[in-house]
Short mmCIF file of C-alpha atoms in Angstrom, two decimals:
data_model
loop_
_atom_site.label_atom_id
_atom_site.label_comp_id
_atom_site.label_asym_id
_atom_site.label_seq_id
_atom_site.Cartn_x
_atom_site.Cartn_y
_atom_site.Cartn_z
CA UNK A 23 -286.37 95.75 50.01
CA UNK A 24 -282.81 94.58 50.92
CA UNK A 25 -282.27 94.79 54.23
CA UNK A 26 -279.28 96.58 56.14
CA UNK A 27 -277.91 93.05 56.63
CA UNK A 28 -277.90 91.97 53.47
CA UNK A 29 -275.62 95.50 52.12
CA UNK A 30 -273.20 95.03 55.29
CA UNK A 31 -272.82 91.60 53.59
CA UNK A 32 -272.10 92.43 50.34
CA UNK A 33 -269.90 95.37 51.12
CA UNK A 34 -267.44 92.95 53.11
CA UNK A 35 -267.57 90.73 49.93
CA UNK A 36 -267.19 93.40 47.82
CA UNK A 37 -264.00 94.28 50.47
CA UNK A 38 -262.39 90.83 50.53
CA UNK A 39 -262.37 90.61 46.66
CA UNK A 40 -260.47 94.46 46.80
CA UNK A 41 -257.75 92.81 49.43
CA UNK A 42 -257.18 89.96 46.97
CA UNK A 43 -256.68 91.60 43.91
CA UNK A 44 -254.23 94.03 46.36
CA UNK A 45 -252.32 91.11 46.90
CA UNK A 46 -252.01 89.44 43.35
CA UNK A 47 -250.97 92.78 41.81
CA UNK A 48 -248.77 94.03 44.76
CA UNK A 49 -245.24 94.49 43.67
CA UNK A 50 -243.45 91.44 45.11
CA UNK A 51 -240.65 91.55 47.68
CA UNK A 52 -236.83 91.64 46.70
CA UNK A 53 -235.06 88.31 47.48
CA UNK A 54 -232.49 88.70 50.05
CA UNK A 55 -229.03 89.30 48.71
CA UNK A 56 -225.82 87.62 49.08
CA UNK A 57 -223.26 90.50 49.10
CA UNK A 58 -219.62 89.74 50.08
CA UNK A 59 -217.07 92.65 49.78
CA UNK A 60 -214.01 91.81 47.62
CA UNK A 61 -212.53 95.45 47.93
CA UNK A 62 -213.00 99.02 49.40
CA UNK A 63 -211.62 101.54 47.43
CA UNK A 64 -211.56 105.61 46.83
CA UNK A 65 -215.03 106.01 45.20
CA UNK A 66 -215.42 102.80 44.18
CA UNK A 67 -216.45 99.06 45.38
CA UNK A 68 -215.69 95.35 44.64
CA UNK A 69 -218.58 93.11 45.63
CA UNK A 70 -219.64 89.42 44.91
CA UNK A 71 -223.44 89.64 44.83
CA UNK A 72 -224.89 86.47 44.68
CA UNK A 73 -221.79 85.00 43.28
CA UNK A 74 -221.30 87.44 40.72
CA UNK A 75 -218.68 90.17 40.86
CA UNK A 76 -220.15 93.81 40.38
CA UNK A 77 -217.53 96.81 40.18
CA UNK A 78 -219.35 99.68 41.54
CA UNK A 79 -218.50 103.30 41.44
CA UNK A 80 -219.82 106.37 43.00
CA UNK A 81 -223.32 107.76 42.18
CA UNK A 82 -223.88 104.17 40.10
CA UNK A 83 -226.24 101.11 40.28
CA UNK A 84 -225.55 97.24 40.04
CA UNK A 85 -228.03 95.34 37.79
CA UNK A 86 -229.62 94.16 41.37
CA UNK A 87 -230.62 97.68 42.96
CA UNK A 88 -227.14 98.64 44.81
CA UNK A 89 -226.42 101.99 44.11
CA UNK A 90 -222.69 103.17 45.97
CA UNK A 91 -223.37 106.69 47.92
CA UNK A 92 -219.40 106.67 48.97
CA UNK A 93 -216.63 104.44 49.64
CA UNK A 94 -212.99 104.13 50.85
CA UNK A 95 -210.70 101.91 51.92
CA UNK A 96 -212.44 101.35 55.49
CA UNK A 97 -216.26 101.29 54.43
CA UNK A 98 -218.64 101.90 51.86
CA UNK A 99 -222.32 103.28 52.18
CA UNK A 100 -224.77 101.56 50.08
CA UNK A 101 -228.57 102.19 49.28
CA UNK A 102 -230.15 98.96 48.68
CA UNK A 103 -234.41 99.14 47.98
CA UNK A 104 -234.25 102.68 48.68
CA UNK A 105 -232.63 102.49 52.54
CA UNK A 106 -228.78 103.22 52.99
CA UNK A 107 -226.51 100.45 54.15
CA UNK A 108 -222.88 100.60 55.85
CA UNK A 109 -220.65 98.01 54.46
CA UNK A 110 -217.75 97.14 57.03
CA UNK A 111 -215.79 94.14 57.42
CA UNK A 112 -217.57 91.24 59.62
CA UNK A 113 -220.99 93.11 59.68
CA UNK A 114 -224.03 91.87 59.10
CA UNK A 115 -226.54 94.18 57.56
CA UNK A 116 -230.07 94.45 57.51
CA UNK A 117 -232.32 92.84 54.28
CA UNK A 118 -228.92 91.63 53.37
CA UNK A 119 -226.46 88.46 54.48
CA UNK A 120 -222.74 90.31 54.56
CA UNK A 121 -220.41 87.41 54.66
CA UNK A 122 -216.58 87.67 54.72
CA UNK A 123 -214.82 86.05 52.23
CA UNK A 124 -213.34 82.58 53.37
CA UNK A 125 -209.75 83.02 51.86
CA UNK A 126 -208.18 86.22 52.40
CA UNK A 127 -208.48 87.77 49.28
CA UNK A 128 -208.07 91.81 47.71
CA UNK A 129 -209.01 93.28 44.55
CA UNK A 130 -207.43 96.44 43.63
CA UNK A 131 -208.92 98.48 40.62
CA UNK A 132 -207.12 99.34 37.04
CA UNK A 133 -205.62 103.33 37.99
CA UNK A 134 -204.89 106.52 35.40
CA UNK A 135 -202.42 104.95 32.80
CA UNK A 136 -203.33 101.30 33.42
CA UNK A 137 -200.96 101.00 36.68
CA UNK A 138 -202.21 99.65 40.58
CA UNK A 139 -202.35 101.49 42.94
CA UNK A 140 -203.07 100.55 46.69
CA UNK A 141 -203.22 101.35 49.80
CA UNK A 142 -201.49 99.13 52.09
CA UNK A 143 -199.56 98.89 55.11
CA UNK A 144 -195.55 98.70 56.07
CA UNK A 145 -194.37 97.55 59.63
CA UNK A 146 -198.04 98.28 60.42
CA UNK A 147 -198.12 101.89 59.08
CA UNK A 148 -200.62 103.17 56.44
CA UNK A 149 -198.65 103.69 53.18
CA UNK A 150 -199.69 103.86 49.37
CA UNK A 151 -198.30 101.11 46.51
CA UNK A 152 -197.41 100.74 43.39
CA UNK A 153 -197.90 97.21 42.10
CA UNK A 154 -194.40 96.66 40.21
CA UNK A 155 -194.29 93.21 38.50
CA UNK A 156 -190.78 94.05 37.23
CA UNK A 157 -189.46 95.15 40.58
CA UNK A 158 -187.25 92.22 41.91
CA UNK A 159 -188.11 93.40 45.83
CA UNK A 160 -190.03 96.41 47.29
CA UNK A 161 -188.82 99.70 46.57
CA UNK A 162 -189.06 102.73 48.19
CA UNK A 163 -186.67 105.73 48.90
CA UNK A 164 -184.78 106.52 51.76
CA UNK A 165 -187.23 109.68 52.44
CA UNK A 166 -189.81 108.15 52.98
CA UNK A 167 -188.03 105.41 54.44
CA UNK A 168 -187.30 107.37 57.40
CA UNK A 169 -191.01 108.82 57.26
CA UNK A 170 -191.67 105.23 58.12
CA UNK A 171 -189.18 105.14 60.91
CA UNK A 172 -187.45 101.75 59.37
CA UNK A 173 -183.57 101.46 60.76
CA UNK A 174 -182.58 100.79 56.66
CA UNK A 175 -178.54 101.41 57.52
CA UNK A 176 -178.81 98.68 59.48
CA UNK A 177 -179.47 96.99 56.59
CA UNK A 178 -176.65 95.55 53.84
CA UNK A 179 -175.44 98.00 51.53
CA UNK A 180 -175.70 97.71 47.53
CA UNK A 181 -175.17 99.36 44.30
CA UNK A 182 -178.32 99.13 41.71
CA UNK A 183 -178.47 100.18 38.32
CA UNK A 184 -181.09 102.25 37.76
CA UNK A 185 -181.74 104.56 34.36
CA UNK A 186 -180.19 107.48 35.56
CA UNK A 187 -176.85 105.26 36.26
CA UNK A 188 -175.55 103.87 39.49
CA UNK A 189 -176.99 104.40 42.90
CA UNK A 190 -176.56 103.39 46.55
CA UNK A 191 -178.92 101.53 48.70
CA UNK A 192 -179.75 99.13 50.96
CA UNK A 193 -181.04 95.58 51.47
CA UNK A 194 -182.59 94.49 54.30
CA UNK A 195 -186.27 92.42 55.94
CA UNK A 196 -189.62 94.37 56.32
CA UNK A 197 -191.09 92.49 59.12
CA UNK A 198 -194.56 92.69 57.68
CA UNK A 199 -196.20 94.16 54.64
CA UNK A 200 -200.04 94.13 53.75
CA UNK A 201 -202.46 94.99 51.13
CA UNK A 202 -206.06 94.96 52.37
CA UNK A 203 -206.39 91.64 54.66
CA UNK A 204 -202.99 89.84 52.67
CA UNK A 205 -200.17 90.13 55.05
CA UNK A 206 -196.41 88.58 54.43
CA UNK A 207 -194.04 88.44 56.77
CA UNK A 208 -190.38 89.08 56.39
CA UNK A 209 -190.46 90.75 53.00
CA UNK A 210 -187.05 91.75 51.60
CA UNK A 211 -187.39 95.40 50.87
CA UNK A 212 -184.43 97.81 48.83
CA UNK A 213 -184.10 101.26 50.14
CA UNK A 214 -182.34 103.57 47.87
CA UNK A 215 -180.75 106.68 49.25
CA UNK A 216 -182.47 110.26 48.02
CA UNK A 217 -186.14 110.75 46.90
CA UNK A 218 -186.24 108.17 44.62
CA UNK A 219 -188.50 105.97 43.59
CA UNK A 220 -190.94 108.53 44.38
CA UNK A 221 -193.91 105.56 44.83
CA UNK A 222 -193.23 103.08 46.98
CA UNK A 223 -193.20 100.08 44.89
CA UNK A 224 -194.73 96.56 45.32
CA UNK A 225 -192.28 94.12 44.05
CA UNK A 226 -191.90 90.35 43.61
CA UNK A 227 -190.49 89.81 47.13
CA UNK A 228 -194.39 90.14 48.09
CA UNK A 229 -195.97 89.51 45.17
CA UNK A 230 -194.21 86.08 44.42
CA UNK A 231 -195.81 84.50 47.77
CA UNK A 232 -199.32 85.34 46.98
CA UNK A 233 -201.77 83.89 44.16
CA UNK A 234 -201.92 86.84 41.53
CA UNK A 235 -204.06 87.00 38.66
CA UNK A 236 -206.06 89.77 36.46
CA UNK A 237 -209.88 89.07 36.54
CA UNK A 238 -211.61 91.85 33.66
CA UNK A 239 -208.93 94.66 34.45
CA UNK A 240 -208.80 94.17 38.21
CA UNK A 241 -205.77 92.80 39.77
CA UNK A 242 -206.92 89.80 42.23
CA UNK A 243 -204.29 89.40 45.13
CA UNK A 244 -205.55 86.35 47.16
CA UNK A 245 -203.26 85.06 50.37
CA UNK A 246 -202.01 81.09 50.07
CA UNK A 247 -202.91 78.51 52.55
#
C-alpha cells in the first residue's frame, strides 16, 4: 500500500509542476512606457510614446494600450493597463516615466476648415488664437483689446487696408505673448479700432522668432535656443 507519505509527496509534485506551467503561460507584463506630452488640447492629446508621436482623441486607444478619458489644455486623464492616469506637466506617473520635453516645444491640432486654433496667453492673460501666416503682426480688435486691459492709444497710430477699405489702428509692443510653454517677448501687436478681427490673430511678429513646421496635419511650434 502507498503510504500517506508517499501521496503528500506526490501531491506537492503534482503542485510544483501546476505553478510552473502558471508561470510559462501567464500573460507577461507590459514594458514600461516612455510617454512625453507634446500637447493638451480640448478632447484631444499629443504624446511621444516611446519616441513615436500618437494623436489621441477622446474615448480612443493608441496602438500601445492608452486610451484618453478627457483632456484640456491643463491635463489629460489617461487609462493605461486598465488603471486611470493624470497627465500634468513635470509629473511623474505610476507604471509610466512622464518626462518633459527638453526644448520647449507645442503642437496644436488641424481645427474645422483646416485653420489653428490655440489657446494662448497675452500680457499673461488667457486668450484664444488664430494662427495667421499671412498676418504681418498680431491682430486683434480694439474690443477685446480693452477686455485685455492693454493701454493700445498709447500706441502709434496707422491706417491699414483691409477688404472692407481703410481703417484706423494702432501699433504698438505686447510685452509677452505665449502659446503653451513658447513665450516671446516684446511682440509687435496691431490693434484696430471696432470689433474687428473678430479672432485674435497670431501673426509673423511671433511666429517669425520660433521654429515652425507642419508634422502630418499638426502645426509644430518649437521655441529657439
Amino acid at each position: 500500500m502507498v503510504s500517506l507519505a508517499m501521496r503528500v509527496q506526490k501531491a506537492q509534485r503534482a503542485l510544483r509542476k501546476l505553478f510552473l506551467l502558471c508561470m510559462l503561460f501567464s500573460p507577461v507584463a507590459i514594458a514600461e512606457l516612455d510617454i512625453v506630452v507634446g500637447g493638451l488640447l480640448k478632447n484631444m492629446v499629443v504624446l511621444q510614446v516611446d519616441g513615436v508621436q500618437r494623436i489621441i482623441k477622446v474615448g480612443k486607444t493608441s496602438p500601445e494600450g492608452i486610451t484618453l478619458i478627457s483632456a484640456n489644455t491643463k491635463k489629460a486623464v489617461v487609462e493605461i493597463d486598465g488603471k486611470r492616469q493624470t497627465l500634468v506637466l513635470s509629473k511623474r506617473i505610476g507604471g509610466v516615466r512622464y518626462a518633459e520635453p527638453e526644448k520647449e516645444i507645442v503642437r496644436v491640432a488641424r481645427g474645422v476648415g483646416g485653420h489653428y486654433f490655440t489657446p494662448g496667453r497675452i500680457n499673461g492673460k488667457a486668450v484664444n488664437f488664430l494662427v495667421d501666416t499671412g498676418a504681418t503682426s498680431v491682430a486683434m480688435s480694439s474690443l477685446m483689446a480693452k477686455k485685455l486691459r492693454i493701454d493700445y492709444r498709447s500706441g502709434t497710430p496707422v491706417r491699414m487696408q483691409t477688404a472692407s477699405g481703410i481703417s484706423q489702428g494702432y501699433r504698438l509692443i505686447l510685452a509677452s505673448v505665449s502659446v503653451g510653454t513658447v513665450t516671446i517677448h516684446n511682440v509687435e501687436a496691431i490693434v484696430n479700432l471696432g470689433a474687428y478681427p473678430t479672432d485674435i490673430l497670431l501673426g509673423n511678429s511671433y511666429l517669425a522668432r520660433v521654429e515652425m513646421n507642419i508634422d502630418d496635419g499638426v502645426l509644430v511650434l518649437q521655441a529657439k535656443f
